[in-house]
Short mmCIF file of C-alpha atoms in Angstrom, two decimals:
data_model
loop_
_atom_site.label_atom_id
_atom_site.label_comp_id
_atom_site.label_asym_id
_atom_site.label_seq_id
_atom_site.Cartn_x
_atom_site.Cartn_y
_atom_site.Cartn_z
CA MET D 1 -9.70 12.29 -98.82
CA LYS D 2 -7.88 12.81 -95.53
CA ARG D 3 -5.39 10.09 -96.50
CA PHE D 4 -4.72 11.85 -99.82
CA ALA D 5 -4.17 15.13 -98.03
CA GLY D 6 -1.69 13.43 -95.72
CA VAL D 7 0.25 12.07 -98.68
CA VAL D 8 0.38 15.53 -100.27
CA LEU D 9 1.55 17.07 -96.98
CA CYS D 10 4.36 14.49 -96.65
CA ALA D 11 5.41 15.20 -100.22
CA VAL D 12 5.52 18.94 -99.55
CA LEU D 13 7.56 18.39 -96.40
CA LEU D 14 9.94 16.10 -98.28
CA MET D 15 10.48 18.79 -100.93
CA ALA D 16 11.15 21.27 -98.14
CA LEU D 17 13.71 18.93 -96.63
CA VAL D 18 15.77 18.75 -99.79
CA GLY D 19 15.11 22.32 -100.81
CA GLY D 20 18.14 23.64 -98.97
CA ALA D 21 20.38 21.25 -100.82
CA SER D 22 18.83 22.14 -104.17
CA ALA D 23 19.19 25.86 -103.83
CA ALA D 24 22.78 25.82 -102.66
CA ASN D 25 25.82 23.78 -103.59
CA LYS D 26 25.60 20.01 -103.39
CA VAL D 27 25.52 18.71 -99.83
CA THR D 28 28.08 16.02 -99.01
CA LEU D 29 27.43 13.38 -96.39
CA VAL D 30 29.80 10.72 -95.09
CA LEU D 31 28.38 7.26 -94.44
CA SER D 32 30.40 4.76 -92.46
CA GLY D 33 30.26 1.28 -91.02
CA TRP D 34 32.69 -1.51 -90.42
CA GLN D 35 34.48 -3.28 -93.25
CA ALA D 36 31.71 -5.39 -94.72
CA SER D 37 31.69 -8.69 -96.55
CA PRO D 38 31.61 -8.35 -100.35
CA GLU D 39 27.91 -9.26 -100.27
CA GLU D 40 27.01 -6.57 -97.73
CA GLN D 41 29.18 -3.94 -99.36
CA GLN D 42 27.48 -4.54 -102.69
CA LEU D 43 24.07 -4.09 -101.08
CA VAL D 44 25.13 -0.75 -99.58
CA GLU D 45 26.64 0.48 -102.84
CA ASP D 46 23.53 -0.49 -104.80
CA ALA D 47 21.33 1.37 -102.31
CA LEU D 48 23.50 4.47 -102.60
CA LYS D 49 23.18 4.43 -106.39
CA VAL D 50 19.41 4.52 -106.05
CA PHE D 51 19.68 7.29 -103.46
CA ALA D 52 21.87 9.36 -105.81
CA GLN D 53 19.23 9.13 -108.51
CA LYS D 54 16.51 10.11 -106.08
CA TYR D 55 18.45 12.98 -104.48
CA PRO D 56 21.01 14.25 -107.03
CA ASN D 57 21.92 17.21 -104.84
CA ILE D 58 23.07 15.02 -101.95
CA GLU D 59 26.43 13.36 -102.46
CA VAL D 60 27.23 10.42 -100.19
CA LYS D 61 30.77 9.28 -99.57
CA TYR D 62 30.84 5.71 -98.29
CA GLU D 63 33.88 5.35 -96.03
CA PRO D 64 33.88 2.09 -94.05
CA ILE D 65 36.30 1.82 -91.15
CA VAL D 66 38.55 -1.20 -91.64
CA GLU D 67 39.70 -1.97 -88.09
CA ASP D 68 38.22 -1.67 -84.61
CA PHE D 69 35.12 0.22 -85.71
CA PRO D 70 33.53 0.61 -82.23
CA THR D 71 36.61 2.24 -80.70
CA LYS D 72 37.24 4.52 -83.64
CA ILE D 73 33.67 5.70 -84.04
CA LYS D 74 33.41 6.47 -80.31
CA THR D 75 36.64 8.47 -80.48
CA MET D 76 35.39 10.40 -83.50
CA LEU D 77 32.07 11.12 -81.80
CA ALA D 78 33.84 12.46 -78.72
CA ALA D 79 35.95 14.71 -80.95
CA ARG D 80 32.85 15.80 -82.91
CA ASN D 81 34.34 14.75 -86.25
CA ALA D 82 32.35 11.57 -86.77
CA PRO D 83 30.73 10.57 -90.08
CA ASP D 84 27.26 11.99 -90.60
CA VAL D 85 25.55 8.60 -90.74
CA PHE D 86 27.01 5.40 -89.36
CA TYR D 87 26.34 1.99 -87.90
CA VAL D 88 25.55 1.68 -84.21
CA ASP D 89 25.50 -1.85 -82.81
CA ILE D 90 22.84 -2.53 -80.20
CA PHE D 91 25.70 -4.04 -78.21
CA TRP D 92 27.08 -0.56 -77.40
CA ALA D 93 24.25 1.84 -78.31
CA GLN D 94 23.17 2.74 -74.76
CA PRO D 95 26.17 4.84 -73.66
CA LEU D 96 26.15 6.82 -76.92
CA MET D 97 22.52 7.77 -76.37
CA GLU D 98 23.06 8.61 -72.72
CA ARG D 99 25.95 10.95 -73.54
CA GLY D 100 24.10 12.87 -76.23
CA MET D 101 26.39 11.76 -79.05
CA LEU D 102 23.53 10.77 -81.36
CA LEU D 103 20.85 12.90 -82.99
CA ALA D 104 17.25 12.34 -81.88
CA LEU D 105 15.47 11.43 -85.12
CA ASP D 106 11.84 11.89 -84.13
CA PRO D 107 11.38 15.44 -85.57
CA TYR D 108 12.83 14.33 -88.90
CA MET D 109 10.75 11.16 -88.95
CA ALA D 110 7.65 13.30 -88.55
CA LYS D 111 8.59 15.36 -91.62
CA THR D 112 8.63 12.28 -93.87
CA GLY D 113 5.69 10.51 -92.27
CA THR D 114 7.87 7.73 -90.87
CA ARG D 115 6.33 6.14 -87.79
CA ARG D 116 7.96 4.15 -85.03
CA SER D 117 5.23 1.57 -85.53
CA ASP D 118 6.63 0.91 -89.01
CA PHE D 119 9.44 -1.03 -87.31
CA ALA D 120 9.60 -4.04 -84.99
CA GLU D 121 9.10 -2.58 -81.52
CA THR D 122 11.67 -4.69 -79.68
CA LEU D 123 14.38 -3.84 -82.19
CA LEU D 124 13.59 -0.13 -82.19
CA ASN D 125 13.55 -0.02 -78.40
CA GLY D 126 17.22 -0.92 -78.44
CA PHE D 127 17.90 2.50 -79.95
CA THR D 128 15.43 4.45 -77.82
CA TYR D 129 16.37 6.51 -74.77
CA ASN D 130 14.08 8.68 -72.65
CA GLY D 131 11.33 8.25 -75.22
CA LYS D 132 13.42 9.48 -78.15
CA THR D 133 14.63 7.55 -81.20
CA TYR D 134 18.38 7.60 -81.84
CA GLY D 135 18.66 5.04 -84.60
CA ILE D 136 16.64 2.99 -87.06
CA PRO D 137 17.54 -0.71 -87.09
CA LYS D 138 18.67 -1.51 -90.61
CA ASP D 139 18.17 -5.28 -90.36
CA PHE D 140 18.62 -8.04 -87.84
CA ASN D 141 19.50 -11.68 -87.41
CA THR D 142 19.01 -14.49 -84.97
CA LEU D 143 20.81 -17.81 -84.99
CA GLY D 144 19.61 -20.95 -86.73
CA LEU D 145 20.89 -24.52 -86.77
CA PHE D 146 22.47 -25.12 -90.18
CA TYR D 147 22.81 -28.82 -91.02
CA ASN D 148 24.49 -30.70 -93.87
CA LYS D 149 21.87 -32.90 -95.55
CA LYS D 150 24.42 -35.21 -97.18
CA MET D 151 26.13 -35.95 -93.89
CA PHE D 152 22.79 -36.57 -92.19
CA ASP D 153 21.72 -38.88 -95.00
CA GLU D 154 24.97 -40.85 -94.81
CA ALA D 155 24.54 -41.28 -91.05
CA LYS D 156 20.87 -42.22 -91.56
CA ILE D 157 19.75 -39.54 -89.13
CA PRO D 158 16.46 -37.65 -89.67
CA TYR D 159 16.94 -33.93 -90.29
CA PRO D 160 16.53 -31.60 -87.30
CA THR D 161 13.03 -30.36 -86.49
CA PRO D 162 11.76 -27.49 -84.32
CA ASP D 163 10.93 -30.11 -81.67
CA TRP D 164 14.57 -31.08 -81.16
CA THR D 165 15.91 -30.83 -77.61
CA TRP D 166 19.41 -30.52 -76.23
CA ASP D 167 19.58 -34.31 -76.05
CA ASP D 168 18.67 -34.62 -79.73
CA LEU D 169 21.41 -32.18 -80.69
CA ARG D 170 24.05 -33.94 -78.62
CA ASN D 171 23.12 -37.44 -79.79
CA ALA D 172 23.12 -36.35 -83.44
CA ALA D 173 26.53 -34.70 -83.07
CA LYS D 174 27.98 -37.95 -81.72
CA LYS D 175 26.59 -40.02 -84.58
CA LEU D 176 27.75 -37.52 -87.22
CA THR D 177 31.35 -37.49 -86.00
CA LYS D 178 33.73 -39.61 -88.09
CA ILE D 179 37.34 -39.83 -87.00
CA VAL D 180 39.34 -41.72 -89.64
CA GLY D 181 42.81 -40.98 -88.33
CA ASP D 182 43.59 -38.36 -90.95
CA PRO D 183 43.23 -34.78 -89.61
CA ALA D 184 42.47 -33.58 -93.12
CA LYS D 185 39.52 -35.96 -93.45
CA ASP D 186 38.12 -36.21 -89.93
CA ARG D 187 34.57 -34.86 -89.69
CA TYR D 188 32.76 -33.62 -86.64
CA GLY D 189 29.15 -33.29 -85.62
CA ILE D 190 29.17 -29.60 -84.79
CA CYS D 191 31.34 -26.50 -84.64
CA LEU D 192 31.17 -24.75 -81.26
CA PRO D 193 33.79 -22.00 -81.23
CA VAL D 194 35.18 -19.96 -78.37
CA ASP D 195 32.49 -17.37 -78.95
CA ALA D 196 30.11 -15.95 -76.38
CA ALA D 197 27.68 -15.03 -79.16
CA ARG D 198 27.26 -18.73 -80.05
CA PHE D 199 27.12 -19.72 -76.39
CA GLY D 200 24.48 -17.06 -75.61
CA PRO D 201 21.41 -18.98 -76.82
CA PHE D 202 22.28 -21.89 -74.55
CA LEU D 203 22.25 -19.53 -71.58
CA VAL D 204 18.75 -18.41 -72.54
CA GLN D 205 17.57 -21.97 -73.20
CA SER D 206 18.91 -23.03 -69.80
CA GLY D 207 16.93 -20.29 -68.08
CA ALA D 208 19.95 -18.25 -66.98
CA GLN D 209 19.59 -14.54 -66.27
CA PHE D 210 22.36 -12.22 -67.41
CA VAL D 211 22.29 -9.51 -64.72
CA ASP D 212 20.08 -8.50 -61.82
CA LYS D 213 17.66 -5.58 -61.87
CA THR D 214 20.38 -3.10 -60.92
CA GLY D 215 22.51 -4.10 -63.89
CA ARG D 216 25.50 -4.34 -61.55
CA LYS D 217 25.40 -7.99 -60.53
CA CYS D 218 26.18 -10.80 -62.99
CA LEU D 219 24.01 -13.90 -62.62
CA PHE D 220 25.90 -16.27 -64.88
CA ALA D 221 27.16 -18.33 -61.93
CA SER D 222 23.64 -19.60 -61.21
CA PRO D 223 22.93 -23.33 -61.60
CA GLU D 224 21.29 -22.50 -64.92
CA GLY D 225 24.35 -20.63 -66.18
CA ILE D 226 26.73 -23.38 -65.11
CA ARG D 227 24.47 -25.96 -66.75
CA ALA D 228 24.61 -24.01 -70.03
CA LEU D 229 28.42 -23.89 -70.06
CA ASP D 230 28.65 -27.56 -69.12
CA PHE D 231 26.38 -28.48 -72.02
CA TYR D 232 28.10 -26.22 -74.57
CA THR D 233 31.57 -27.52 -73.75
CA SER D 234 30.52 -31.18 -73.33
CA PHE D 235 30.47 -31.74 -77.10
CA LYS D 236 34.18 -31.05 -77.39
CA VAL D 237 35.50 -32.01 -73.96
CA LYS D 238 33.45 -35.15 -73.24
CA ASP D 239 32.05 -36.39 -76.55
CA LYS D 240 34.82 -35.29 -78.93
CA SER D 241 32.03 -34.41 -81.37
CA ALA D 242 32.77 -30.68 -81.68
CA VAL D 243 35.69 -28.59 -82.89
CA ILE D 244 36.65 -24.96 -83.10
CA PRO D 245 37.17 -23.69 -86.68
CA SER D 246 40.98 -23.53 -86.59
CA GLU D 247 41.17 -27.23 -85.76
CA VAL D 248 39.81 -28.10 -89.20
CA GLY D 249 41.65 -25.41 -91.15
CA ALA D 250 38.77 -22.97 -91.20
CA GLY D 251 38.59 -19.27 -90.41
CA TRP D 252 35.13 -19.36 -88.86
CA GLY D 253 32.19 -21.70 -88.33
CA GLY D 254 30.61 -20.98 -91.70
CA ASP D 255 33.87 -21.82 -93.44
CA ALA D 256 34.15 -25.14 -91.56
CA PHE D 257 30.55 -25.93 -92.55
CA GLY D 258 31.11 -25.02 -96.19
CA LYS D 259 34.20 -27.25 -96.34
CA GLU D 260 32.03 -30.05 -94.94
CA ARG D 261 34.30 -30.62 -91.97
CA VAL D 262 31.36 -30.22 -89.59
CA ALA D 263 27.74 -31.30 -89.98
CA MET D 264 26.14 -28.50 -87.98
CA VAL D 265 26.79 -24.88 -87.04
CA LEU D 266 24.89 -22.10 -85.30
CA GLU D 267 24.87 -19.09 -87.61
CA GLY D 268 22.61 -16.32 -88.87
CA GLY D 269 21.26 -15.42 -92.29
CA TRP D 270 24.66 -14.08 -93.33
CA LEU D 271 25.79 -17.67 -93.91
CA ILE D 272 23.27 -18.21 -96.72
CA PRO D 273 24.84 -15.86 -99.32
CA TYR D 274 28.29 -16.94 -98.14
CA LEU D 275 27.48 -20.57 -98.96
CA ASP D 276 25.80 -19.62 -102.23
CA ASN D 277 28.89 -17.72 -103.35
CA ASN D 278 31.61 -20.02 -102.03
CA PHE D 279 30.16 -23.50 -101.51
CA ALA D 280 27.23 -23.74 -103.90
CA ASP D 281 27.36 -27.57 -104.05
CA VAL D 282 26.73 -28.04 -100.33
CA ARG D 283 23.22 -29.36 -99.64
CA TYR D 284 21.98 -27.90 -96.39
CA GLY D 285 18.95 -26.92 -94.41
CA VAL D 286 18.25 -24.58 -91.50
CA CYS D 287 16.13 -25.31 -88.46
CA GLU D 288 15.19 -23.40 -85.33
CA LEU D 289 17.56 -23.97 -82.43
CA PRO D 290 16.78 -26.92 -80.13
CA LYS D 291 14.79 -26.44 -76.96
CA GLY D 292 16.67 -26.34 -73.68
CA PRO D 293 15.56 -27.20 -70.14
CA ALA D 294 13.79 -23.82 -69.96
CA GLY D 295 12.30 -24.09 -73.45
CA ARG D 296 13.10 -22.07 -76.53
CA GLY D 297 15.70 -19.33 -76.47
CA ASN D 298 17.74 -17.30 -78.90
CA ILE D 299 19.55 -13.99 -79.18
CA TYR D 300 19.19 -11.34 -81.82
CA PHE D 301 21.76 -9.03 -83.35
CA THR D 302 20.84 -5.70 -84.85
CA VAL D 303 22.55 -2.52 -86.01
CA SER D 304 21.05 0.89 -86.59
CA TYR D 305 21.74 3.68 -88.97
CA SER D 306 22.24 6.67 -86.69
CA VAL D 307 23.17 10.31 -87.18
CA ALA D 308 25.89 12.14 -85.25
CA ALA D 309 24.61 14.89 -82.98
CA SER D 310 27.25 17.15 -84.57
CA CYS D 311 25.99 16.53 -88.15
CA LYS D 312 25.81 19.78 -90.14
CA TYR D 313 23.06 18.55 -92.45
CA PRO D 314 20.59 16.64 -90.27
CA ASP D 315 17.69 16.93 -92.73
CA GLU D 316 19.69 15.37 -95.54
CA ALA D 317 21.23 12.81 -93.20
CA TRP D 318 17.76 11.68 -92.19
CA LEU D 319 16.77 11.27 -95.83
CA LEU D 320 19.71 8.91 -96.23
CA VAL D 321 18.71 6.92 -93.14
CA GLU D 322 15.10 6.84 -94.29
CA HIS D 323 16.16 5.53 -97.70
CA LEU D 324 18.52 2.87 -96.36
CA THR D 325 15.89 1.57 -93.92
CA GLY D 326 12.97 2.05 -96.32
CA TYR D 327 10.61 -0.67 -97.46
CA GLU D 328 12.14 -1.14 -100.90
CA ASN D 329 15.73 -1.33 -99.70
CA GLN D 330 14.89 -3.71 -96.86
CA LYS D 331 12.93 -5.84 -99.31
CA LYS D 332 15.98 -6.11 -101.54
CA VAL D 333 18.21 -7.08 -98.60
CA LEU D 334 15.69 -9.71 -97.53
CA GLU D 335 15.52 -11.22 -101.00
CA THR D 336 19.29 -11.74 -101.04
CA GLY D 337 18.97 -13.79 -97.85
CA PHE D 338 21.60 -11.65 -96.16
CA ALA D 339 19.54 -10.34 -93.25
CA LEU D 340 16.02 -10.01 -91.91
CA PRO D 341 13.82 -6.92 -92.26
CA THR D 342 12.98 -4.63 -89.36
CA ARG D 343 9.93 -3.20 -91.11
CA VAL D 344 6.84 -5.00 -89.87
CA ALA D 345 5.20 -4.76 -93.31
CA LEU D 346 7.75 -7.27 -94.60
CA GLY D 347 7.02 -9.85 -91.93
CA ASP D 348 4.61 -11.77 -94.15
CA HIS D 349 6.52 -11.28 -97.40
CA PRO D 350 6.20 -14.25 -99.84
CA PHE D 351 9.97 -14.63 -99.61
CA PHE D 352 9.60 -16.54 -96.36
CA LYS D 353 7.29 -19.14 -97.94
CA ASP D 354 9.74 -19.71 -100.76
CA ASN D 355 12.79 -19.71 -98.48
CA PRO D 356 12.23 -22.00 -95.49
CA ASN D 357 15.87 -21.64 -94.39
CA MET D 358 15.49 -17.91 -93.85
CA ALA D 359 12.03 -18.44 -92.38
CA ALA D 360 13.53 -20.69 -89.70
CA ILE D 361 15.95 -17.95 -88.69
CA PHE D 362 13.16 -15.36 -88.71
CA LYS D 363 11.04 -17.48 -86.35
CA GLY D 364 13.76 -17.26 -83.72
CA TYR D 365 13.01 -13.58 -83.19
CA SER D 366 9.76 -14.25 -81.33
CA TYR D 367 11.64 -15.83 -78.41
CA SER D 368 14.99 -14.07 -78.60
CA ILE D 369 16.56 -11.40 -76.40
CA PRO D 370 18.98 -8.61 -77.44
CA TRP D 371 22.66 -9.48 -77.29
CA GLN D 372 23.90 -6.53 -75.27
CA PHE D 373 25.66 -5.82 -71.98
CA GLY D 374 25.72 -2.04 -71.84
CA GLU D 375 28.77 0.17 -71.91
CA HIS D 376 31.25 -2.60 -71.08
CA GLY D 377 29.85 -5.19 -73.47
CA ASP D 378 33.16 -5.94 -75.17
CA LYS D 379 34.80 -6.70 -71.84
CA VAL D 380 31.95 -8.97 -70.79
CA MET D 381 32.21 -10.85 -74.07
CA ASN D 382 35.94 -11.33 -73.57
CA VAL D 383 35.37 -12.76 -70.09
CA LEU D 384 32.78 -15.22 -71.39
CA ASN D 385 35.09 -16.24 -74.22
CA SER D 386 37.82 -16.82 -71.67
CA ALA D 387 35.49 -19.05 -69.61
CA ILE D 388 34.80 -21.25 -72.62
CA GLU D 389 38.49 -21.37 -73.46
CA LYS D 390 39.44 -22.41 -69.92
CA VAL D 391 37.13 -25.41 -70.11
CA TYR D 392 38.29 -26.31 -73.62
CA LEU D 393 42.03 -25.90 -73.19
CA LYS D 394 42.81 -25.94 -69.48
CA ASN D 395 40.44 -28.68 -68.31
CA GLU D 396 38.79 -26.26 -65.89
CA SER D 397 35.37 -27.29 -64.64
CA PRO D 398 32.40 -25.38 -66.04
CA GLU D 399 31.38 -24.46 -62.49
CA LYS D 400 34.72 -22.85 -61.63
CA ALA D 401 35.03 -21.16 -65.02
CA MET D 402 31.56 -19.64 -64.72
CA LYS D 403 31.95 -18.54 -61.11
CA ASP D 404 35.28 -16.87 -61.89
CA ALA D 405 33.72 -15.22 -64.95
CA ALA D 406 30.78 -13.88 -62.93
CA GLN D 407 33.10 -12.40 -60.33
CA GLU D 408 35.20 -10.70 -63.01
CA ILE D 409 32.08 -9.38 -64.75
CA ASP D 410 30.83 -7.96 -61.44
CA GLU D 411 33.99 -5.87 -61.27
CA ILE D 412 33.48 -4.71 -64.85
CA LEU D 413 29.86 -3.73 -64.25
CA SER D 414 30.83 -1.69 -61.21
CA GLU D 415 33.25 0.50 -63.18
#
């Protein structure tokens, strides 16, 4: 009886929330994010069609920002002319919360009966500041090891398993590499780009710490950090078993994998619909990342739907956030294979039993850490990318590259 009363109360509150929009002219909200892939954009547009049917008095204009989304959205927030609802990457969420640029959502969550416990705690904590909630994670991803079954079969190598170690990965990459003297036909064991976000898991697996407790001292130059960079770059520099995408005429790792120029890549769930739509004939599987000297390790990426503190229609904006992060919409996103759900109720969805590739990526969450470096995250990423590039292209030792990177990051963190 009490449960029924609670449902009725939530319904009454929900009617009250939209009442203002019903009695007056139609409320218009602007929703924004970065320029999405066709698959992601379709998911957003489909969700907005359902929202329009549910709330006919709330019009939503979807206006993605094509270039340099983080810089532009921060500028708009500072000028108080930001979209009502927009993406916030965990990578740069902290300074926006600290500066009061985002709306605390807790009072609005209470009106619709939405609980923090409905969402994965670690993900939600990335958008929490001083006990208040400033964003709802819309989905998330970790990295998995995608492998080409045909290329493994031809090389007579067993498929990767969760028990694989760094040595297993490196040995397989060597055996899968086939250099025939024709750049258009050469195939490599793995694609390891100049990308800190692909290098990150190896840091975790090596046991490296990112920063000290003060957040002002970079710890990448530790023996564990140097070991991670040495391992990551050894495939290309020492073994000649790895390439960067451009070396095989590809735009990114997923493209190189789809063209079957590499046998393995580290990517997230976004690669699954990309392969289905562009390289449907490729036979592949996905496994958890190999164990490093310190055991398992991964990183997770997540983005919230947040509301600008300057939003004129916070009640309606929350309804949009609540819809986009709701059970039904997250279920639909999960079933496309595009991303993983942040709602805990979907953690045991039958989809995972029927889709072992996505299940492998989902398992990585239990031992992953957030991919974030605070306010200067972009600069830190650039320094790490530069360290990888120096080893790849300038024959710099991993030790020197990492020590120089740590020193430069120290200066960034002290700004």
